[in-house]
Short mmCIF file of C-alpha atoms and ligand atoms in Angstrom, two decimals:
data_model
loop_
_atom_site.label_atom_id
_atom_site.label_comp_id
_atom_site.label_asym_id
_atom_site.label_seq_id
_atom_site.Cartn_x
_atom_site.Cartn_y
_atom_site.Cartn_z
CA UNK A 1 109.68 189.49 218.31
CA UNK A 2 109.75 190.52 214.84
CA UNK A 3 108.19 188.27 212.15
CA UNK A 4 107.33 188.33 208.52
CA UNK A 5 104.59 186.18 207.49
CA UNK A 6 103.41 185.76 203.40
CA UNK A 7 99.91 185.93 203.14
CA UNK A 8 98.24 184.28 200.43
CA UNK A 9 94.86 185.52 200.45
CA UNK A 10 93.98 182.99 197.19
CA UNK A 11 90.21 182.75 195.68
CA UNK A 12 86.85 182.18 196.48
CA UNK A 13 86.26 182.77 200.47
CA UNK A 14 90.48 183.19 200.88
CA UNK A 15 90.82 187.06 200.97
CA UNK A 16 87.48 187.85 203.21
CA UNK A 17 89.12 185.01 205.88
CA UNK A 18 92.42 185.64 205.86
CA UNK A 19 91.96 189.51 206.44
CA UNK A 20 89.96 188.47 209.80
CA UNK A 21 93.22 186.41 210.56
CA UNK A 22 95.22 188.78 210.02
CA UNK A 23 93.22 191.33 211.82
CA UNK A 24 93.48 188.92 214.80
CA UNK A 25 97.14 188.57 214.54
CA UNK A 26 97.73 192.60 214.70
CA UNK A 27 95.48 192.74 217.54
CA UNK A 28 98.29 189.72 219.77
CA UNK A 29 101.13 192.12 218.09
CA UNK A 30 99.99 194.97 219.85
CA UNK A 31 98.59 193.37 223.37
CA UNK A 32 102.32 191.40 223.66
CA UNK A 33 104.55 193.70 221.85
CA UNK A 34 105.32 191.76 218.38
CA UNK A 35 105.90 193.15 215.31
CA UNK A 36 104.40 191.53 212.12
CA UNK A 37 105.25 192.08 208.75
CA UNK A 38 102.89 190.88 205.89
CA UNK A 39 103.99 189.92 202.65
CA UNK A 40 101.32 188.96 200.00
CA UNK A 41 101.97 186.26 197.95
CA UNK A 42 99.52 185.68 194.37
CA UNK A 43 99.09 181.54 194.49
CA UNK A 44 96.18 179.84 192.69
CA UNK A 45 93.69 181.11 190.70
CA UNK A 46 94.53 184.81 191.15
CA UNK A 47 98.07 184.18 189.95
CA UNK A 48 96.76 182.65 187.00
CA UNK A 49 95.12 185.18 185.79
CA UNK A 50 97.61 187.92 186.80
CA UNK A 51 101.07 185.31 185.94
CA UNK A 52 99.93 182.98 183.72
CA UNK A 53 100.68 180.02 186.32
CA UNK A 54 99.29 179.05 189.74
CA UNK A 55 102.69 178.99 191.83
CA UNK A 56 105.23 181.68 189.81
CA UNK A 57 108.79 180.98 191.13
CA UNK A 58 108.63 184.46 192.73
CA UNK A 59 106.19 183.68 194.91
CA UNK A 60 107.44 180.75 196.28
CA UNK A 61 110.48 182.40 197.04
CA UNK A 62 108.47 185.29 198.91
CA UNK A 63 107.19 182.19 200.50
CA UNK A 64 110.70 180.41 201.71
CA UNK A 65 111.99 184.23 203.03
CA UNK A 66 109.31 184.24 205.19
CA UNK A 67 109.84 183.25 208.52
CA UNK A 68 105.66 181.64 207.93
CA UNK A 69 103.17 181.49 205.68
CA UNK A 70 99.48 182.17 206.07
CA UNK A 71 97.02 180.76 203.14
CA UNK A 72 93.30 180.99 202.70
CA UNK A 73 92.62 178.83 199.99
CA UNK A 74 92.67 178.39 196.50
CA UNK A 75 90.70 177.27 193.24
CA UNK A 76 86.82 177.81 191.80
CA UNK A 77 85.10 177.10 188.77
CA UNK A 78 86.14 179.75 186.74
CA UNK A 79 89.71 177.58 186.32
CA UNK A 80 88.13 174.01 186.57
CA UNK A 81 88.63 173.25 182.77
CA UNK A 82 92.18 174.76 182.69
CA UNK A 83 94.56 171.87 181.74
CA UNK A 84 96.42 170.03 185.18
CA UNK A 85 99.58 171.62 185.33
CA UNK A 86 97.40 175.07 185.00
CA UNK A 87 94.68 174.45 187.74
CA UNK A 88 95.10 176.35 191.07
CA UNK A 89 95.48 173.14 193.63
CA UNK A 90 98.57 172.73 191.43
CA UNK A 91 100.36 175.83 192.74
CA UNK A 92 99.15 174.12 196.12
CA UNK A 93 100.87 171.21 195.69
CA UNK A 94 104.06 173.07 194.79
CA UNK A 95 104.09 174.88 197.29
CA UNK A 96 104.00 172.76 199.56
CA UNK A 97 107.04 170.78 197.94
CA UNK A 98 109.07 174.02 197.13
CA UNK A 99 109.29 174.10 201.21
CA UNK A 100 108.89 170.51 201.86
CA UNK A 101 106.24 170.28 203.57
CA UNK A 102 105.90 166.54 204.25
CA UNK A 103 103.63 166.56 207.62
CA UNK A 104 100.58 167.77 207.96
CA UNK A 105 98.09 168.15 211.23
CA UNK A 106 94.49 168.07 211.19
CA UNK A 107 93.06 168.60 214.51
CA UNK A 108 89.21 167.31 214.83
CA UNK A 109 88.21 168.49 218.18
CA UNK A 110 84.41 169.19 218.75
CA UNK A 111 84.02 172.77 220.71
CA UNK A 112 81.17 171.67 223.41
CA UNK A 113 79.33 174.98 222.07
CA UNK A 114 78.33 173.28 218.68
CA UNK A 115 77.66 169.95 219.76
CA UNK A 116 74.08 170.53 218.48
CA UNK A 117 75.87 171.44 214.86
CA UNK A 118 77.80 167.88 214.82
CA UNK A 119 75.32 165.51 212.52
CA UNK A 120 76.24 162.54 215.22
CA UNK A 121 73.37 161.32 217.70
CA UNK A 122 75.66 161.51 221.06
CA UNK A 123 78.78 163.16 220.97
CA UNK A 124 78.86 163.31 224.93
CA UNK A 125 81.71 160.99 225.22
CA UNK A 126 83.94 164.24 222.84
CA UNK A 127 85.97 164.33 219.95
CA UNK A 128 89.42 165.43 220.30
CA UNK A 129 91.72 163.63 218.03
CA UNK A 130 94.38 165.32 215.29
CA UNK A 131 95.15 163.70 211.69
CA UNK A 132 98.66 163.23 210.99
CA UNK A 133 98.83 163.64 207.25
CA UNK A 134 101.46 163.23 204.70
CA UNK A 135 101.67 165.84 202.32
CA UNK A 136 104.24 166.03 199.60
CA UNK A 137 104.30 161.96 198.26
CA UNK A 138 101.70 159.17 197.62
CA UNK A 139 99.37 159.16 194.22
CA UNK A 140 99.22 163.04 194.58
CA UNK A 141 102.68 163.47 193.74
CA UNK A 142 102.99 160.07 191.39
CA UNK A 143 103.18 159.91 187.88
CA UNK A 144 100.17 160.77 186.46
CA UNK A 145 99.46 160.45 182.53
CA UNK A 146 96.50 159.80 179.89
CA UNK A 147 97.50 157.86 176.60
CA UNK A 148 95.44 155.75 173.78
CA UNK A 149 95.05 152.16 173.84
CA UNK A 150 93.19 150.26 171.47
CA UNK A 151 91.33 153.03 170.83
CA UNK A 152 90.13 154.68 173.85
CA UNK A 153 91.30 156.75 176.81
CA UNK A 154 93.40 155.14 180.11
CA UNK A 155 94.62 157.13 182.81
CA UNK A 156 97.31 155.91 185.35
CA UNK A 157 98.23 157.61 188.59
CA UNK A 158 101.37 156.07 190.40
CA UNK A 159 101.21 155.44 194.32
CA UNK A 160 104.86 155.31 196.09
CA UNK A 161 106.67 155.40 199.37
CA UNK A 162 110.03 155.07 200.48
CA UNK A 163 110.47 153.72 203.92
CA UNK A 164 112.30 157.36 204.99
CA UNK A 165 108.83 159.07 203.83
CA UNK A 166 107.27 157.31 205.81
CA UNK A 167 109.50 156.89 208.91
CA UNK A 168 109.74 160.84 208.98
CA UNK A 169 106.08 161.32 209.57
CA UNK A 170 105.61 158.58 211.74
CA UNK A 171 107.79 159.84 213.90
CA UNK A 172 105.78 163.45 213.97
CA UNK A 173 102.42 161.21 215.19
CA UNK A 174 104.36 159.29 218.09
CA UNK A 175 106.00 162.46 218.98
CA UNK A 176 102.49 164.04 219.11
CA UNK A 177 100.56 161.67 220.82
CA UNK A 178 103.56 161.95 223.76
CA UNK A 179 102.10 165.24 224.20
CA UNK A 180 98.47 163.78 224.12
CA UNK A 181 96.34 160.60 225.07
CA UNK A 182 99.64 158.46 223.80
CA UNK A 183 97.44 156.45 221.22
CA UNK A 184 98.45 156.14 217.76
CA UNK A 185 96.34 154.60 215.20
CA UNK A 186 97.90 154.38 211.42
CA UNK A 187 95.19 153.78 208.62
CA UNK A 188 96.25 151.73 205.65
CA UNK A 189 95.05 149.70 203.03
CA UNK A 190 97.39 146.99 203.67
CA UNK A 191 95.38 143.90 202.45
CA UNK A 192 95.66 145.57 199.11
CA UNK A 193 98.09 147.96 198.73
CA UNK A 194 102.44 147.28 198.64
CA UNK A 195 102.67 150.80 199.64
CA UNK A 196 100.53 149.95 202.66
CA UNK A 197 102.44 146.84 204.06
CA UNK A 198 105.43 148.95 203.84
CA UNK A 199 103.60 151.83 205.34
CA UNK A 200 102.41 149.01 208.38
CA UNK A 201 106.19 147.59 208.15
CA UNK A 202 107.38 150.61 209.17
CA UNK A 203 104.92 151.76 211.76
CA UNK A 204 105.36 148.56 213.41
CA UNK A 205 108.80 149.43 213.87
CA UNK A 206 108.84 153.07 215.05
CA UNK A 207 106.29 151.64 217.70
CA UNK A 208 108.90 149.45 219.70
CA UNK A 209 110.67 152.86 220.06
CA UNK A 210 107.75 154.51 221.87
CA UNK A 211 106.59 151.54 224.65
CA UNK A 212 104.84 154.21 226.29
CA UNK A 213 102.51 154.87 223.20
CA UNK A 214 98.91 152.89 222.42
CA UNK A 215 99.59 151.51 219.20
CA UNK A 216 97.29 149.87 216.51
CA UNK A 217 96.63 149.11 212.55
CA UNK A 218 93.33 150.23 210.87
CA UNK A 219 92.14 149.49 207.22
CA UNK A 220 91.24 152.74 205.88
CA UNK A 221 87.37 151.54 204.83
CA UNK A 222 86.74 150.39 208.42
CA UNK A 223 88.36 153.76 209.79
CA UNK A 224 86.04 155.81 207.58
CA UNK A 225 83.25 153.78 209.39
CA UNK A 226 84.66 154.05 213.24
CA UNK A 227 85.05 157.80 212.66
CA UNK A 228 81.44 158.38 212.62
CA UNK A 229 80.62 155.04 215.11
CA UNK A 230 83.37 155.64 217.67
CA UNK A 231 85.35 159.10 216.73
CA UNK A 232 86.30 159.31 220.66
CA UNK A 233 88.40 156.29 220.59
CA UNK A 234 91.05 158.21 218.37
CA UNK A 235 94.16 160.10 219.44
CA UNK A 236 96.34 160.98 216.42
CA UNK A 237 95.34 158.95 213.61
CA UNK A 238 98.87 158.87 211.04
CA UNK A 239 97.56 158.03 207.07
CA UNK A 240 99.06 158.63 203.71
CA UNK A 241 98.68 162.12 202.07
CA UNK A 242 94.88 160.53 200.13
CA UNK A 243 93.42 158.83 202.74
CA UNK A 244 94.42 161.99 205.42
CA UNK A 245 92.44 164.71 203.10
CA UNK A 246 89.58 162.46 203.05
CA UNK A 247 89.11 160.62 206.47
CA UNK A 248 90.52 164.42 208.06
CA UNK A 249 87.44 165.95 205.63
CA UNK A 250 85.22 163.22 207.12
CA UNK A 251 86.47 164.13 210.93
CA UNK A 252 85.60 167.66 210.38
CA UNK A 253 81.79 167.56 209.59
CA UNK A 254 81.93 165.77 213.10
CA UNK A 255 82.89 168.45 214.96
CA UNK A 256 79.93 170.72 213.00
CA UNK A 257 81.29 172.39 210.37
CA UNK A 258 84.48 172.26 208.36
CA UNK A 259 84.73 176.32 208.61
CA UNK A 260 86.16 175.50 212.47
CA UNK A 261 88.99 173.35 211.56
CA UNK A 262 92.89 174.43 210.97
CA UNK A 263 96.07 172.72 209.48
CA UNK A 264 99.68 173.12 209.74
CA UNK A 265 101.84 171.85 207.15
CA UNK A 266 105.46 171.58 208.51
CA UNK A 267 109.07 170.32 207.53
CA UNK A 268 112.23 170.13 208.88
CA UNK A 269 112.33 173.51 210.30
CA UNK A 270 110.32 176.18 211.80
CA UNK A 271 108.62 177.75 208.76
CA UNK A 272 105.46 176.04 207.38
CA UNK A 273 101.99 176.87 206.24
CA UNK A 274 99.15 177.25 207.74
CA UNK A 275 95.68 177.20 206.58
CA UNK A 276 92.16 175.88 207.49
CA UNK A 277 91.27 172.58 206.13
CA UNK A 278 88.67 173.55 203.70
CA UNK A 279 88.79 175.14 200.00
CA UNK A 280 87.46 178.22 198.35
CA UNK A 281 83.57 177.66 199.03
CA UNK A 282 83.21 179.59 195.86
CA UNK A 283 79.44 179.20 196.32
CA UNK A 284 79.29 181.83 199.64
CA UNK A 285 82.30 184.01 198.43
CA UNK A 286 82.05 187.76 198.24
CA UNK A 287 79.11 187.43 200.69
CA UNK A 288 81.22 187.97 204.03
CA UNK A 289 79.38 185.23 205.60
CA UNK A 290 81.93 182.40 205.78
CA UNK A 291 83.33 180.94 209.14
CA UNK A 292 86.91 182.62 209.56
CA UNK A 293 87.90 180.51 212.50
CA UNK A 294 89.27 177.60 210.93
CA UNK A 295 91.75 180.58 209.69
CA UNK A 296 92.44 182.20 212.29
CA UNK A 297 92.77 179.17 214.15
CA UNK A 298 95.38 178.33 212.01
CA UNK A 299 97.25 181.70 212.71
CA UNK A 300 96.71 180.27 216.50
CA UNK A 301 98.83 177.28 215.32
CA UNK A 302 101.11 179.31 212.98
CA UNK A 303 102.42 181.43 216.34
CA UNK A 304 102.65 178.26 218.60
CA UNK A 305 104.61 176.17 216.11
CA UNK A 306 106.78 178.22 213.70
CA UNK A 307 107.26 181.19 216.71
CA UNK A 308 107.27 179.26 219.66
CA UNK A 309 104.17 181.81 221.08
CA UNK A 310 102.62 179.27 223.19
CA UNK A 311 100.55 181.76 225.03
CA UNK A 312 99.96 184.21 222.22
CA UNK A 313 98.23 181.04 220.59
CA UNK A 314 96.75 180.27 223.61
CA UNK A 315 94.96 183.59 223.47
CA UNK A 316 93.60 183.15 220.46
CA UNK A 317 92.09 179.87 221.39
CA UNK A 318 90.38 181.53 224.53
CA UNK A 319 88.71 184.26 222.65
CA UNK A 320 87.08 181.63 220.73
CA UNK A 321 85.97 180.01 223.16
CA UNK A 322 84.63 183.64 224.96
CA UNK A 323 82.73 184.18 221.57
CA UNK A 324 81.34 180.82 221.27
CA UNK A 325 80.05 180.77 224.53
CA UNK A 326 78.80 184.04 223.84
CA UNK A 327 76.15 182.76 221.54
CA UNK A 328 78.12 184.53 218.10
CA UNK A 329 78.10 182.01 215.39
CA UNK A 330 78.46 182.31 211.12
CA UNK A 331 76.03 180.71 209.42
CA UNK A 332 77.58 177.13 209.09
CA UNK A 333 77.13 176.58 212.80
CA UNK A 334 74.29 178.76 213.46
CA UNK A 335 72.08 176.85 216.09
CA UNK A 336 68.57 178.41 218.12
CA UNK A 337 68.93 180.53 220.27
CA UNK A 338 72.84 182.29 218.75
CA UNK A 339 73.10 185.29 217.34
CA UNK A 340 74.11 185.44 213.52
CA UNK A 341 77.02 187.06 212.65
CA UNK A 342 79.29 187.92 209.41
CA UNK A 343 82.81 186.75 208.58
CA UNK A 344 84.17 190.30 209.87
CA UNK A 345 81.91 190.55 212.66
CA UNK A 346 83.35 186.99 213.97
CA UNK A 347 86.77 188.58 213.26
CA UNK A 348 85.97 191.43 214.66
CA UNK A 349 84.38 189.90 218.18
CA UNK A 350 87.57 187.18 218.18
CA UNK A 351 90.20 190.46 218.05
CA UNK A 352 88.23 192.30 220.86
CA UNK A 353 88.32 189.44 223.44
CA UNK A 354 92.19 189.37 223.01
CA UNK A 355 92.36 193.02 222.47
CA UNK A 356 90.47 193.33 225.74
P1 LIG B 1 84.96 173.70 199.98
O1 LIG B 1 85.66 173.28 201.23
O2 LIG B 1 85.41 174.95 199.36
O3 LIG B 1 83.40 173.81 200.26
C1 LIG B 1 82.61 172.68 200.68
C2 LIG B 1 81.36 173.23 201.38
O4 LIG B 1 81.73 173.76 202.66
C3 LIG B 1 80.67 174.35 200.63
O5 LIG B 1 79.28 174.23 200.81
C4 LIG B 1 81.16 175.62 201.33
O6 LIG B 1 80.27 176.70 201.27
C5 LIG B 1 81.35 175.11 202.76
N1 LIG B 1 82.44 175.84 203.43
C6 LIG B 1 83.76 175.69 203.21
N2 LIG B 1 84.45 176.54 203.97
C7 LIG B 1 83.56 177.23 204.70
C8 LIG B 1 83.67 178.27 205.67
N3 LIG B 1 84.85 178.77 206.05
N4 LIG B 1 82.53 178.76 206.21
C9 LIG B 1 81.35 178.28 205.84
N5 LIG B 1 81.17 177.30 204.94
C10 LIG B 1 82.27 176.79 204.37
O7 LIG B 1 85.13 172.47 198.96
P2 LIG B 1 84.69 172.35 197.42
O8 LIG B 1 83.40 173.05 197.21
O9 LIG B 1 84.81 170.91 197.11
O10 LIG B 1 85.83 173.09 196.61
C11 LIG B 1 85.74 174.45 196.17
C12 LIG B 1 87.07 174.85 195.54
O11 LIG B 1 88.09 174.84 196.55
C13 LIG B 1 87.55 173.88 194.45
O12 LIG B 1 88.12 174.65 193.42
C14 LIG B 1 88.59 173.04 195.15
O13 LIG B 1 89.54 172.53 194.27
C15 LIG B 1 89.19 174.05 196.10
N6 LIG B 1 89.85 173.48 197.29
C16 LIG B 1 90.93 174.17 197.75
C17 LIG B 1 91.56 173.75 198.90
C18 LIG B 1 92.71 174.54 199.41
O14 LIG B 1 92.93 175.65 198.97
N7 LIG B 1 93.45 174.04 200.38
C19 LIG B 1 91.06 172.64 199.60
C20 LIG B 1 89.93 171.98 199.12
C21 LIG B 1 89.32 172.43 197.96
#
């Protein structure tokens, strides 16, 4: 199969991961006879400073004649006092609505080789449960503005949902727990929130059209507490795009480090983005010592969902495994008795167990 995937590298940590993604992608090209095509796309902080803007309409149309798109991540201090509409997560967020991107998955699943690097007590029982996100609506697309009254400063974000936002990616979380344990728990904030009780209004209804799935309510304060009390009694947990990024930030310390974890961010059809769950680390950049496998986990994902390479991405998933079990570890999940490795050496060790 022939593909062409836009890569964009982004700041911080982005360029030294994505290369060991990509370097694991050209190794499943060769072993079962793909072609890939990479087209790099400036997004974030670089494209400020070479564009003048985070998301340039260019790029985001390299982006939709893709048949994927690849991301590292974006943002660091050097753009942190540029004004909103000129900060990096902005080109983010446009991106992902320039290809309307409404659902995102979070997978939290702890590998049994870093159970020692998960900060809980006992994680014997596992954790193995994927955050359905939404992505392009709630308060991070709202209205936001700052204005003057009586003399000082008030800032207003706006919170909405219509009931097809909503019914679209509830839908995705009942259609993935069918594939799963067939438990679906939605987190709201529906003793305070209208958005919420119309979030709950609707969940209760797509539920009487999957009898076969577990279904149940959860106020978003008392999820952030069961995550860390009880994380193995969750399937596919469906939130709201600002409750997902936190609670899915939350479920990913769990599993040891948040270097392990990838996302897809999908819409109607098969192109969508892929990236690991975590940001720029701009305090270990340029040091080659991140964790790429949240990355090129997310290239795993990328083949299995946008290319339909079930056991390309299967691959993928094995040679981590191989390596963990190995003893190789980065730094984030470095335990006694592992061996220490770089970023490239990780990449390096994934692409030869596939290679192999
Ligand atoms: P972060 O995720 O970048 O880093 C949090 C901590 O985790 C840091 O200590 C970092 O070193 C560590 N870490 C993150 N990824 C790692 C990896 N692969 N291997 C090893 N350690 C890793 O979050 P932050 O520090 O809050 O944000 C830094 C910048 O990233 C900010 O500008 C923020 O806006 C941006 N950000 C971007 C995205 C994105 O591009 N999707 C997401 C979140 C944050």
């Amino acid at each position: 199969m022939e593909k062409k995937i836009a890569v964009i590298a982004g700041d911080g940590i982005g360029p030294e991961i994505v290369a060991q993604a990509v370097k694991v992608l050209d190794t499943v090209a060769k072993k079962y006879g793909h072609q890939f095509t990479y087209e790099p796309v400036d997004m974030g902080g670089v494209a400020i400073d070479r564009w003048g803007e985070p998301l340039p309409q260019a790029m985001l149309e390299k982006c939709l004649a893709a048949d994927s798109v690849l991301l590292g991540a974006v943002g660091g201090p050097k753009w942190d006092t540029m004004p909103g509409h000129l900060r990096p997560e902005k080109g983010l967020l446009a991106l992902r609505a320039g290809m309307g991107l409404y659902s995102n998955l979070r997978p939290a699943k702890l590998w049994q080789q870093l159970s020692a690097a998960s900060p809980l007590k006992d994680v014997s029982k596992g954790i193995d449960f994927i955050v359905v996100r939404e992505l392009i609506g709630g308060v991070y697309f709202g209205k936001h503005t700052t204005e003057t009254v009586d003399g000082q400063q008030v800032a207003t974000d706006t919170m909405s949902y219509s009931e097809t936002e909503i019914e679209r990616i509830g839908k995705i979380a009942f259609e993935t727990a069918r594939k799963r344990r067939k438990k679906v728990t939605s987190v709201d904030k529906a003793n305070v929130l209208d958005t919420s009780r119309l979030w709950r209004a609707v969940m209760h209804r797509l539920a009487e059209q999957y009898p076969d799935v577990e279904y149940s309510d959860m106020l978003v304060d008392n999820a952030a507490m069961q995550l860390i009390k009880a994380p193995e009694q969750f399937d596919v947990i469906v939130t709201e795009n600002m409750f997902g990024d936190i609670l899915s930030d939350e479920a990913s310390m769990l599993t040891g480090s948040i270097g392990m974890i990838p996302s897809s961010s999908m819409g109607e059809g098969t192109r969508g983005l892929f990236e690991p769950i975590h940001g720029s680390a701009p305090d270990i950049a340029g040091k080659d010592i991140a964790n790429p496998v949240g990355t090129i986990l997310s290239a795993a994902m990328m083949l299995k969902y946008s290319f339909g390479m079930e056991q390309e991405a299967a691959a993928i998933e094995q040679a981590v495994h191989t390596v963990l079990d190995k003893g190789l570890r980065t730094g984030d999940t470095m335990a006694e008795g592992c061996t220490q490795v770089s970023c490239t050496q990780m990449g390096d060790a994934i692409a030869d167990c596939i290679g192999a």
